[in-house]
Amino acid sequence: MEPTEAALPLFDDEPARPLADRMRPTRLDQVVGQEHLLASDAPLGRMVAQQRLVSSILWGPPGVGKTTIARLLAEQSNLVFEPVSATFSGVADLRKVFASAQKRRTVGQGTLLFVDEIHRFNRAQQDSFLPYVEDGTVVLVGATTENPSFELNGALLSRTQVFVLKRLDETALSTLISRAEELTGRPLPLDAAARQALIAMSDGDGRYLLNMIEQLQALPVTEQPLDTTALARHVQQRAPLYDKSQEGHYNLISALHKSMRGSDPDAALYWLARMLDGGEDPLFVARRIVRFASEDIGMADPHAVQQALAAWDVYERLGSPEGELAIAQAVVYLATAPKSIAVYRGFSAAQRSAHRTGSLMPPAHILNAPTRLMKELGYGKEYQYDPDTAEGFSGADYFPDDMDREAYYKPTRNGYEAQITERLRQWAALRARSQATE
């Protein structure tokens, strides 16, 4: 958003401070990229207008303005801003903050307690907030890059509102570049393509973008602007936001899985590349696509699981980066294969029946009879060897005697399962004829 009041400065122009710090907005309407929360008709914007802040969790990726927003919420709501970091603080530090907040409250002054990386506090530490949040001693604003559903306890979540901040888009990042150029009085020494590359390299992180701008502004003045190759020599691309043990890990494998399920090989290759670029173990991906082959393709293409296993084997033999191509090939095969979860559903239904029916014995006619007693008890009596019958199918009942026949596997008409569907139909007719004869 552009500032609406010229009397209030956009920047603090003290040159000794880092550019990112000098460019911190002084009002909420100067924060870029989060209009869905900060506009006058948006949740946080309405709270500030009404001077009725509630305890909140700001959840979003790095460099999108969580700390700045918290500080401005305090300023524009006339609350004392008390920042703590969960990385460096403990319960003793929190007690001091709570004691100070209680003293202020007696004279009518409120406190906004900002907890950076609140997900790093353990359950007991999180519980220490509860009475002070509940009685209004502090307005808690926590910042986290991790999914609050996984990292914060239910009691704290029930007393706060979670607001999701977006990674900065191209428009927001372009605005930051323009503001940096305005503050420094010097345009970036980049051609148009390099300017776009700089935005891409920041990967939605405004703070990282400003740090790169500061590096570029420190370069000697040249007549020729830098192209993308020269830009790459001077600044380092931001590492992709991907934590192999946290939400990014599960989000991307879910995206890969659903892209293959949706028969979109291009999207599947993109998410595979994103995972590998983020440092994911290719063997993890290999294991997951084997599961996909069985779960989502099944008998619609029985070769799918062989392709997935082959990719796993090739990667183990070749390693990276050569073996990654085999995984990519398998991903494309699975994405373009016909899909069926009939086996998955059938097995799940069979498991439920097995749990419900307990220890029912198999019918006597399909039991082996290695002893005389077992033969006398009828084991194996009247067993029909299917390959020797005229149709290669006897129509015998293989379910327990005390259990009605149930249909678990219901094939689709996708891929190879179309043939299976027809085969099962023929066998059902033969079974019905055999039972009628009996």
Tab-separated table of C-alpha atoms in Angstrom:
chain	number	residue	atom	x	y	z
A	1	MET	CA	0.000	0.000	0.000
A	2	GLU	CA	1.148	3.561	-0.645
A	3	PRO	CA	1.186	5.999	2.280
A	4	THR	CA	-1.863	8.228	2.541
A	5	GLU	CA	-0.465	10.917	4.865
A	6	ALA	CA	2.509	12.828	3.517
A	7	ALA	CA	3.249	14.284	6.952
A	8	LEU	CA	4.409	10.916	8.270
A	9	PRO	CA	7.775	9.729	6.910
A	10	LEU	CA	8.013	6.439	5.070
A	11	PHE	CA	11.627	5.811	6.032
A	12	ASP	CA	14.113	6.609	8.740
A	13	ASP	CA	17.066	7.824	6.663
A	14	GLU	CA	19.838	7.173	9.211
A	15	PRO	CA	22.510	5.638	6.918
A	16	ALA	CA	24.462	3.728	9.581
A	17	ARG	CA	21.680	1.197	10.125
A	18	PRO	CA	21.070	-1.776	7.811
A	19	LEU	CA	18.777	-1.031	4.900
A	20	ALA	CA	16.121	-3.523	6.051
A	21	ASP	CA	15.933	-1.794	9.433
A	22	ARG	CA	15.890	1.708	7.937
A	23	MET	CA	13.019	0.718	5.662
A	24	ARG	CA	10.717	-0.637	8.367
A	25	PRO	CA	7.245	0.851	7.824
A	26	THR	CA	6.029	3.400	10.351
A	27	ARG	CA	2.338	2.661	9.760
A	28	LEU	CA	0.322	-0.446	9.020
A	29	ASP	CA	-0.807	0.909	5.640
A	30	GLN	CA	2.845	0.950	4.542
A	31	VAL	CA	3.269	-2.805	5.022
A	32	VAL	CA	3.308	-4.545	1.642
A	33	GLY	CA	1.787	-7.846	0.667
A	34	GLN	CA	-0.569	-8.354	3.630
A	35	GLU	CA	-3.580	-6.279	2.623
A	36	HIS	CA	-5.877	-9.256	3.300
A	37	LEU	CA	-5.144	-8.701	7.008
A	38	LEU	CA	-4.292	-5.005	7.289
A	39	ALA	CA	-6.725	-3.183	5.000
A	40	SER	CA	-9.373	-1.085	6.735
A	41	ASP	CA	-12.017	-3.753	6.114
A	42	ALA	CA	-9.674	-6.675	6.962
A	43	PRO	CA	-9.467	-8.419	10.371
A	44	LEU	CA	-6.428	-6.670	11.865
A	45	GLY	CA	-7.309	-3.382	10.252
A	46	ARG	CA	-10.760	-3.439	11.890
A	47	MET	CA	-9.264	-4.341	15.276
A	48	VAL	CA	-6.898	-1.375	15.174
A	49	ALA	CA	-9.671	0.982	14.075
A	50	GLN	CA	-11.817	-0.164	17.002
A	51	GLN	CA	-8.834	-0.249	19.417
A	52	ARG	CA	-9.848	-3.774	20.398
A	53	LEU	CA	-6.892	-6.070	19.751
A	54	VAL	CA	-7.208	-9.749	20.619
A	55	SER	CA	-4.381	-12.182	21.266
A	56	SER	CA	-3.181	-13.520	17.939
A	57	ILE	CA	-0.742	-15.823	16.191
A	58	LEU	CA	0.909	-14.500	13.034
A	59	TRP	CA	1.804	-17.513	10.902
A	60	GLY	CA	3.848	-17.042	7.758
A	61	PRO	CA	7.201	-17.556	6.034
A	62	PRO	CA	10.307	-15.539	6.928
A	63	GLY	CA	10.659	-11.947	5.793
A	64	VAL	CA	6.978	-11.071	5.289
A	65	GLY	CA	6.574	-8.555	8.120
A	66	LYS	CA	5.455	-10.455	11.232
A	67	THR	CA	7.651	-8.501	13.658
A	68	THR	CA	6.897	-5.175	11.993
A	69	ILE	CA	3.151	-5.803	12.096
A	70	ALA	CA	3.276	-6.696	15.783
A	71	ARG	CA	5.222	-3.525	16.627
A	72	LEU	CA	2.831	-1.345	14.637
A	73	LEU	CA	-0.210	-3.002	16.205
A	74	ALA	CA	1.139	-1.973	19.601
A	75	GLU	CA	1.925	1.579	18.491
A	76	GLN	CA	-1.411	2.170	16.797
A	77	SER	CA	-3.339	0.666	19.719
A	78	ASN	CA	-1.430	2.633	22.387
A	79	LEU	CA	0.023	-0.516	23.970
A	80	VAL	CA	3.520	-0.952	25.368
A	81	PHE	CA	5.479	-3.249	23.042
A	82	GLU	CA	7.285	-6.013	24.958
A	83	PRO	CA	9.265	-8.255	22.559
A	84	VAL	CA	10.781	-11.583	23.581
A	85	SER	CA	12.330	-14.351	21.513
A	86	ALA	CA	11.468	-17.957	22.279
A	87	THR	CA	14.987	-18.849	21.159
A	88	PHE	CA	16.685	-16.871	23.939
A	89	SER	CA	14.020	-16.490	26.632
A	90	GLY	CA	12.599	-18.763	29.311
A	91	VAL	CA	9.857	-18.748	31.926
A	92	ALA	CA	11.891	-16.452	34.206
A	93	ASP	CA	12.008	-13.803	31.470
A	94	LEU	CA	8.288	-14.160	30.886
A	95	ARG	CA	7.543	-13.714	34.592
A	96	LYS	CA	9.352	-10.345	34.529
A	97	VAL	CA	7.282	-9.274	31.530
A	98	PHE	CA	4.049	-10.365	33.201
A	99	ALA	CA	4.960	-8.538	36.429
A	100	SER	CA	5.653	-5.322	34.505
A	101	ALA	CA	2.419	-5.716	32.559
A	102	GLN	CA	0.430	-6.122	35.782
A	103	LYS	CA	1.921	-2.899	37.186
A	104	ARG	CA	1.069	-1.011	33.993
A	105	ARG	CA	-2.442	-2.353	34.102
A	106	THR	CA	-3.052	-0.758	37.497
A	107	VAL	CA	-2.522	2.651	35.901
A	108	GLY	CA	-4.551	1.863	32.811
A	109	GLN	CA	-1.691	1.060	30.426
A	110	GLY	CA	-1.964	-2.084	28.304
A	111	THR	CA	0.848	-4.353	27.088
A	112	LEU	CA	1.351	-6.177	23.818
A	113	LEU	CA	3.650	-9.136	24.395
A	114	PHE	CA	5.306	-10.149	21.137
A	115	VAL	CA	6.862	-13.620	21.141
A	116	ASP	CA	9.043	-14.308	18.124
A	117	GLU	CA	9.285	-17.964	17.072
A	118	ILE	CA	6.669	-18.890	19.653
A	119	HIS	CA	6.677	-22.473	18.359
A	120	ARG	CA	10.060	-22.956	20.063
A	121	PHE	CA	8.485	-22.708	23.506
A	122	ASN	CA	7.614	-26.130	24.930
A	123	ARG	CA	4.153	-27.050	26.204
A	124	ALA	CA	4.834	-25.973	29.789
A	125	GLN	CA	6.195	-22.617	28.654
A	126	GLN	CA	3.181	-22.102	26.414
A	127	ASP	CA	0.892	-22.872	29.352
A	128	SER	CA	2.494	-20.033	31.325
A	129	PHE	CA	0.814	-17.526	28.976
A	130	LEU	CA	-2.703	-18.767	29.613
A	131	PRO	CA	-3.768	-16.937	32.813
A	132	TYR	CA	-2.302	-13.608	31.634
A	133	VAL	CA	-3.910	-13.874	28.211
A	134	GLU	CA	-7.205	-14.950	29.708
A	135	ASP	CA	-7.460	-12.089	32.210
A	136	GLY	CA	-6.208	-9.465	29.746
A	137	THR	CA	-2.918	-8.660	31.477
A	138	VAL	CA	-1.257	-8.906	28.065
A	139	VAL	CA	-2.359	-9.023	24.476
A	140	LEU	CA	-0.244	-11.866	23.141
A	141	VAL	CA	0.993	-11.715	19.551
A	142	GLY	CA	3.075	-14.744	18.615
A	143	ALA	CA	5.019	-15.119	15.383
A	144	THR	CA	5.773	-18.500	13.857
A	145	THR	CA	6.922	-20.007	10.597
A	146	GLU	CA	5.517	-23.397	11.608
A	147	ASN	CA	1.956	-24.673	11.423
A	148	PRO	CA	0.339	-23.663	14.740
A	149	SER	CA	-1.885	-26.733	14.629
A	150	PHE	CA	1.205	-28.897	15.125
A	151	GLU	CA	3.427	-26.647	17.232
A	152	LEU	CA	1.099	-24.860	19.687
A	153	ASN	CA	-1.013	-26.539	22.327
A	154	GLY	CA	-4.772	-26.536	22.075
A	155	ALA	CA	-5.339	-24.400	25.169
A	156	LEU	CA	-3.269	-21.547	23.745
A	157	LEU	CA	-4.817	-21.846	20.290
A	158	SER	CA	-8.315	-21.658	21.794
A	159	ARG	CA	-7.423	-18.282	23.335
A	160	THR	CA	-5.907	-16.748	20.206
A	161	GLN	CA	-6.798	-16.056	16.601
A	162	VAL	CA	-4.475	-17.350	13.915
A	163	PHE	CA	-3.742	-15.013	11.015
A	164	VAL	CA	-1.931	-16.362	7.962
A	165	LEU	CA	0.588	-14.040	6.302
A	166	LYS	CA	1.410	-14.575	2.626
A	167	ARG	CA	4.831	-14.810	1.040
A	168	LEU	CA	5.484	-11.542	-0.755
A	169	ASP	CA	4.404	-11.592	-4.383
A	170	GLU	CA	6.102	-9.863	-7.317
A	171	THR	CA	4.107	-6.653	-6.836
A	172	ALA	CA	5.060	-6.382	-3.165
A	173	LEU	CA	8.727	-7.124	-3.849
A	174	SER	CA	8.806	-4.597	-6.702
A	175	THR	CA	7.404	-2.018	-4.303
A	176	LEU	CA	10.229	-2.730	-1.859
A	177	ILE	CA	12.809	-2.268	-4.621
A	178	SER	CA	11.278	1.067	-5.596
A	179	ARG	CA	11.258	2.228	-1.987
A	180	ALA	CA	14.886	1.194	-1.523
A	181	GLU	CA	15.859	3.134	-4.642
A	182	GLU	CA	13.925	6.149	-3.340
A	183	LEU	CA	15.614	5.981	0.056
A	184	THR	CA	19.155	5.579	-1.294
A	185	GLY	CA	18.636	7.940	-4.196
A	186	ARG	CA	20.244	5.419	-6.522
A	187	PRO	CA	18.573	2.982	-8.959
A	188	LEU	CA	19.686	-0.611	-8.824
A	189	PRO	CA	22.491	-1.319	-11.343
A	190	LEU	CA	20.446	-4.036	-13.082
A	191	ASP	CA	18.933	-4.512	-16.494
A	192	ALA	CA	15.257	-5.510	-16.735
A	193	ALA	CA	15.919	-9.258	-16.804
A	194	ALA	CA	18.288	-9.069	-13.832
A	195	ARG	CA	15.718	-7.042	-11.903
A	196	GLN	CA	13.173	-9.821	-12.418
A	197	ALA	CA	15.797	-12.400	-11.488
A	198	LEU	CA	16.499	-10.535	-8.250
A	199	ILE	CA	12.815	-10.773	-7.326
A	200	ALA	CA	12.805	-14.488	-8.108
A	201	MET	CA	15.979	-15.044	-6.092
A	202	SER	CA	14.403	-13.544	-2.977
A	203	ASP	CA	11.701	-16.259	-3.040
A	204	GLY	CA	9.057	-14.094	-1.375
A	205	ASP	CA	11.318	-12.974	1.497
A	206	GLY	CA	11.332	-9.172	1.759
A	207	ARG	CA	14.147	-9.009	4.297
A	208	TYR	CA	16.366	-11.164	2.103
A	209	LEU	CA	15.563	-8.976	-0.888
A	210	LEU	CA	16.594	-5.825	0.996
A	211	ASN	CA	19.836	-7.465	2.092
A	212	MET	CA	20.637	-8.284	-1.541
A	213	ILE	CA	19.765	-4.725	-2.579
A	214	GLU	CA	22.176	-3.421	0.045
A	215	GLN	CA	24.951	-5.577	-1.426
A	216	LEU	CA	24.197	-4.296	-4.924
A	217	GLN	CA	24.070	-0.679	-3.811
A	218	ALA	CA	27.554	-1.086	-2.320
A	219	LEU	CA	29.053	-2.085	-5.681
A	220	PRO	CA	31.179	0.433	-7.571
A	221	VAL	CA	29.197	2.513	-10.055
A	222	THR	CA	29.444	1.150	-13.612
A	223	GLU	CA	28.123	2.394	-16.925
A	224	GLN	CA	26.668	-0.947	-17.939
A	225	PRO	CA	23.887	-2.450	-15.771
A	226	LEU	CA	24.408	-5.993	-14.541
A	227	ASP	CA	22.754	-8.824	-16.437
A	228	THR	CA	21.486	-12.025	-14.807
A	229	THR	CA	24.880	-13.749	-15.032
A	230	ALA	CA	26.682	-10.847	-13.372
A	231	LEU	CA	23.927	-10.598	-10.752
A	232	ALA	CA	24.458	-14.242	-9.793
A	233	ARG	CA	28.160	-13.555	-9.258
A	234	HIS	CA	27.458	-10.759	-6.796
A	235	VAL	CA	24.555	-12.075	-4.720
A	236	GLN	CA	23.592	-15.520	-3.482
A	237	GLN	CA	20.182	-16.924	-4.245
A	238	ARG	CA	18.033	-17.575	-1.206
A	239	ALA	CA	17.816	-21.248	-0.311
A	240	PRO	CA	14.316	-22.626	-0.929
A	241	LEU	CA	12.058	-22.546	2.112
A	242	TYR	CA	11.877	-26.261	2.791
A	243	ASP	CA	12.311	-28.013	6.126
A	244	LYS	CA	12.577	-31.739	5.623
A	245	SER	CA	11.103	-32.469	9.065
A	246	GLN	CA	8.367	-29.842	9.161
A	247	GLU	CA	5.328	-28.656	7.237
A	248	GLY	CA	7.119	-27.784	3.993
A	249	HIS	CA	8.158	-31.421	3.726
A	250	TYR	CA	4.587	-32.691	4.031
A	251	ASN	CA	3.114	-29.954	1.842
A	252	LEU	CA	5.372	-30.763	-1.084
A	253	ILE	CA	5.035	-34.543	-0.929
A	254	SER	CA	1.268	-34.017	-0.769
A	255	ALA	CA	1.475	-31.775	-3.845
A	256	LEU	CA	3.517	-34.414	-5.703
A	257	HIS	CA	1.136	-37.198	-4.703
A	258	LYS	CA	-1.993	-35.289	-5.714
A	259	SER	CA	-0.466	-34.136	-9.002
A	260	MET	CA	0.253	-37.752	-9.948
A	261	ARG	CA	-3.219	-38.759	-8.793
A	262	GLY	CA	-4.648	-35.984	-10.966
A	263	SER	CA	-2.724	-37.321	-13.995
A	264	ASP	CA	-0.702	-34.106	-14.365
A	265	PRO	CA	2.883	-35.135	-15.188
A	266	ASP	CA	4.055	-31.530	-15.597
A	267	ALA	CA	2.929	-30.463	-12.130
A	268	ALA	CA	4.287	-33.712	-10.696
A	269	LEU	CA	7.722	-33.041	-12.209
A	270	TYR	CA	7.647	-29.496	-10.831
A	271	TRP	CA	6.945	-30.653	-7.252
A	272	LEU	CA	9.555	-33.400	-7.575
A	273	ALA	CA	12.101	-30.788	-8.658
A	274	ARG	CA	11.092	-28.512	-5.784
A	275	MET	CA	11.624	-31.294	-3.264
A	276	LEU	CA	15.002	-32.323	-4.640
A	277	ASP	CA	16.100	-28.698	-4.931
A	278	GLY	CA	15.181	-28.235	-1.270
A	279	GLY	CA	17.459	-31.095	-0.252
A	280	GLU	CA	14.915	-33.880	0.166
A	281	ASP	CA	16.311	-37.409	0.283
A	282	PRO	CA	15.495	-38.973	-3.130
A	283	LEU	CA	14.995	-42.324	-1.423
A	284	PHE	CA	12.121	-40.836	0.563
A	285	VAL	CA	10.489	-39.859	-2.727
A	286	ALA	CA	11.209	-43.308	-4.151
A	287	ARG	CA	9.458	-44.970	-1.225
A	288	ARG	CA	6.469	-42.693	-1.551
A	289	ILE	CA	5.969	-43.327	-5.261
A	290	VAL	CA	6.048	-47.087	-4.645
A	291	ARG	CA	3.231	-46.584	-2.180
A	292	PHE	CA	1.408	-44.416	-4.718
A	293	ALA	CA	1.692	-47.139	-7.366
A	294	SER	CA	-0.064	-49.626	-5.101
A	295	GLU	CA	-2.557	-47.245	-3.538
A	296	ASP	CA	-3.682	-45.054	-6.430
A	297	ILE	CA	-3.043	-47.181	-9.512
A	298	GLY	CA	-3.245	-50.761	-8.290
A	299	MET	CA	-4.631	-53.201	-10.789
A	300	ALA	CA	-5.491	-50.524	-13.329
A	301	ASP	CA	-1.828	-50.910	-14.356
A	302	PRO	CA	-0.054	-53.760	-12.525
A	303	HIS	CA	3.253	-52.634	-14.084
A	304	ALA	CA	3.180	-49.333	-12.193
A	305	VAL	CA	4.618	-50.750	-8.994
A	306	GLN	CA	7.368	-52.433	-11.032
A	307	GLN	CA	8.274	-49.086	-12.578
A	308	ALA	CA	8.394	-47.442	-9.134
A	309	LEU	CA	10.546	-50.231	-7.698
A	310	ALA	CA	12.849	-50.045	-10.700
A	311	ALA	CA	13.353	-46.305	-10.118
A	312	TRP	CA	14.222	-46.991	-6.481
A	313	ASP	CA	16.726	-49.652	-7.535
A	314	VAL	CA	18.309	-47.439	-10.207
A	315	TYR	CA	18.746	-44.575	-7.760
A	316	GLU	CA	20.399	-46.842	-5.198
A	317	ARG	CA	22.829	-48.026	-7.891
A	318	LEU	CA	23.633	-44.623	-9.444
A	319	GLY	CA	23.004	-42.103	-6.675
A	320	SER	CA	22.597	-38.379	-7.381
A	321	PRO	CA	22.208	-36.711	-9.750
A	322	GLU	CA	22.032	-39.485	-12.372
A	323	GLY	CA	19.636	-41.654	-10.399
A	324	GLU	CA	17.175	-38.804	-9.946
A	325	LEU	CA	16.236	-39.106	-13.617
A	326	ALA	CA	14.935	-42.618	-12.969
A	327	ILE	CA	12.682	-41.245	-10.227
A	328	ALA	CA	11.475	-38.546	-12.618
A	329	GLN	CA	10.722	-41.206	-15.234
A	330	ALA	CA	8.697	-43.194	-12.719
A	331	VAL	CA	6.813	-40.070	-11.651
A	332	VAL	CA	5.802	-39.419	-15.257
A	333	TYR	CA	4.779	-43.076	-15.725
A	334	LEU	CA	2.629	-43.018	-12.592
A	335	ALA	CA	1.071	-39.656	-13.434
A	336	THR	CA	0.043	-40.875	-16.890
A	337	ALA	CA	-1.099	-44.354	-15.808
A	338	PRO	CA	-4.805	-45.189	-15.366
A	339	LYS	CA	-5.903	-44.816	-11.753
A	340	SER	CA	-7.843	-47.105	-9.446
A	341	ILE	CA	-8.136	-47.396	-5.677
A	342	ALA	CA	-10.282	-50.518	-5.923
A	343	VAL	CA	-7.597	-52.714	-4.305
A	344	TYR	CA	-7.027	-50.130	-1.567
A	345	ARG	CA	-10.748	-49.945	-0.796
A	346	GLY	CA	-11.190	-53.683	-1.093
A	347	PHE	CA	-8.381	-54.462	1.330
A	348	SER	CA	-9.679	-51.869	3.814
A	349	ALA	CA	-13.139	-53.448	3.667
A	350	ALA	CA	-11.638	-56.923	4.112
A	351	GLN	CA	-9.697	-55.720	7.149
A	352	ARG	CA	-12.907	-54.430	8.711
A	353	SER	CA	-14.611	-57.773	8.080
A	354	ALA	CA	-11.670	-59.711	9.482
A	355	HIS	CA	-11.767	-57.582	12.644
A	356	ARG	CA	-15.530	-58.075	12.957
A	357	THR	CA	-15.677	-61.836	12.315
A	358	GLY	CA	-12.787	-62.840	14.564
A	359	SER	CA	-11.517	-66.444	14.316
A	360	LEU	CA	-13.921	-68.138	11.903
A	361	MET	CA	-12.431	-71.307	10.441
A	362	PRO	CA	-11.936	-71.718	6.712
A	363	PRO	CA	-14.448	-74.131	5.115
A	364	ALA	CA	-13.372	-77.765	5.486
A	365	HIS	CA	-13.174	-78.437	1.742
A	366	ILE	CA	-10.183	-76.090	1.300
A	367	LEU	CA	-8.216	-77.424	4.270
A	368	ASN	CA	-5.340	-79.839	3.744
A	369	ALA	CA	-5.662	-83.257	5.397
A	370	PRO	CA	-2.163	-84.609	6.143
A	371	THR	CA	-3.453	-86.976	8.866
A	372	ARG	CA	-6.141	-89.710	8.998
A	373	LEU	CA	-8.049	-87.840	11.714
A	374	MET	CA	-8.240	-84.729	9.615
A	375	LYS	CA	-9.539	-86.741	6.677
A	376	GLU	CA	-12.173	-88.308	8.931
A	377	LEU	CA	-13.207	-84.815	10.016
A	378	GLY	CA	-13.880	-83.903	6.394
A	379	TYR	CA	-10.788	-81.809	5.734
A	380	GLY	CA	-10.317	-81.506	1.977
A	381	LYS	CA	-13.514	-83.444	1.189
A	382	GLU	CA	-15.011	-82.592	-2.216
A	383	TYR	CA	-12.335	-80.034	-2.927
A	384	GLN	CA	-12.336	-79.127	-6.614
A	385	TYR	CA	-9.053	-78.309	-8.310
A	386	ASP	CA	-10.068	-75.329	-10.433
A	387	PRO	CA	-7.520	-75.743	-13.271
A	388	ASP	CA	-8.997	-79.217	-13.953
A	389	THR	CA	-12.572	-77.984	-14.403
A	390	ALA	CA	-14.038	-77.306	-17.847
A	391	GLU	CA	-14.072	-73.529	-17.353
A	392	GLY	CA	-10.950	-73.420	-15.179
A	393	PHE	CA	-13.275	-72.216	-12.434
A	394	SER	CA	-15.163	-74.412	-9.957
A	395	GLY	CA	-17.467	-71.783	-8.417
A	396	ALA	CA	-16.766	-73.117	-4.919
A	397	ASP	CA	-17.293	-70.911	-1.845
A	398	TYR	CA	-14.061	-70.043	-0.067
A	399	PHE	CA	-15.547	-67.928	2.711
A	400	PRO	CA	-16.090	-69.394	6.217
A	401	ASP	CA	-19.232	-71.499	6.575
A	402	ASP	CA	-20.724	-69.083	9.121
A	403	MET	CA	-20.141	-66.000	7.002
A	404	ASP	CA	-22.070	-64.715	4.009
A	405	ARG	CA	-20.114	-63.982	0.879
A	406	GLU	CA	-18.986	-60.348	0.618
A	407	ALA	CA	-17.635	-58.324	-2.300
A	408	TYR	CA	-14.595	-56.249	-1.331
A	409	TYR	CA	-12.748	-55.742	-4.586
A	410	LYS	CA	-14.846	-53.748	-7.048
A	411	PRO	CA	-12.654	-52.983	-10.060
A	412	THR	CA	-13.148	-49.928	-12.199
A	413	ARG	CA	-13.181	-49.867	-15.968
A	414	ASN	CA	-9.855	-48.019	-16.051
A	415	GLY	CA	-6.894	-49.616	-17.779
A	416	TYR	CA	-6.303	-53.313	-17.102
A	417	GLU	CA	-9.153	-53.382	-14.581
A	418	ALA	CA	-11.612	-53.264	-17.468
A	419	GLN	CA	-10.514	-56.800	-18.341
A	420	ILE	CA	-10.717	-57.857	-14.702
A	421	THR	CA	-14.251	-56.481	-14.462
A	422	GLU	CA	-15.358	-58.641	-17.367
A	423	ARG	CA	-13.579	-61.696	-15.963
A	424	LEU	CA	-15.234	-61.291	-12.561
A	425	ARG	CA	-18.620	-60.904	-14.242
A	426	GLN	CA	-18.160	-64.210	-16.050
A	427	TRP	CA	-17.021	-65.958	-12.873
A	428	ALA	CA	-20.010	-64.588	-10.953
A	429	ALA	CA	-22.323	-66.104	-13.563
A	430	LEU	CA	-20.533	-69.471	-13.348
A	431	ARG	CA	-20.651	-69.375	-9.545
A	432	ALA	CA	-24.381	-68.702	-9.581
A	433	ARG	CA	-24.919	-71.596	-12.021
A	434	SER	CA	-22.820	-73.952	-9.846
A	435	GLN	CA	-24.709	-73.005	-6.692
A	436	ALA	CA	-28.046	-73.496	-8.482
A	437	THR	CA	-26.947	-77.010	-9.545
A	438	GLU	CA	-25.974	-77.894	-5.974
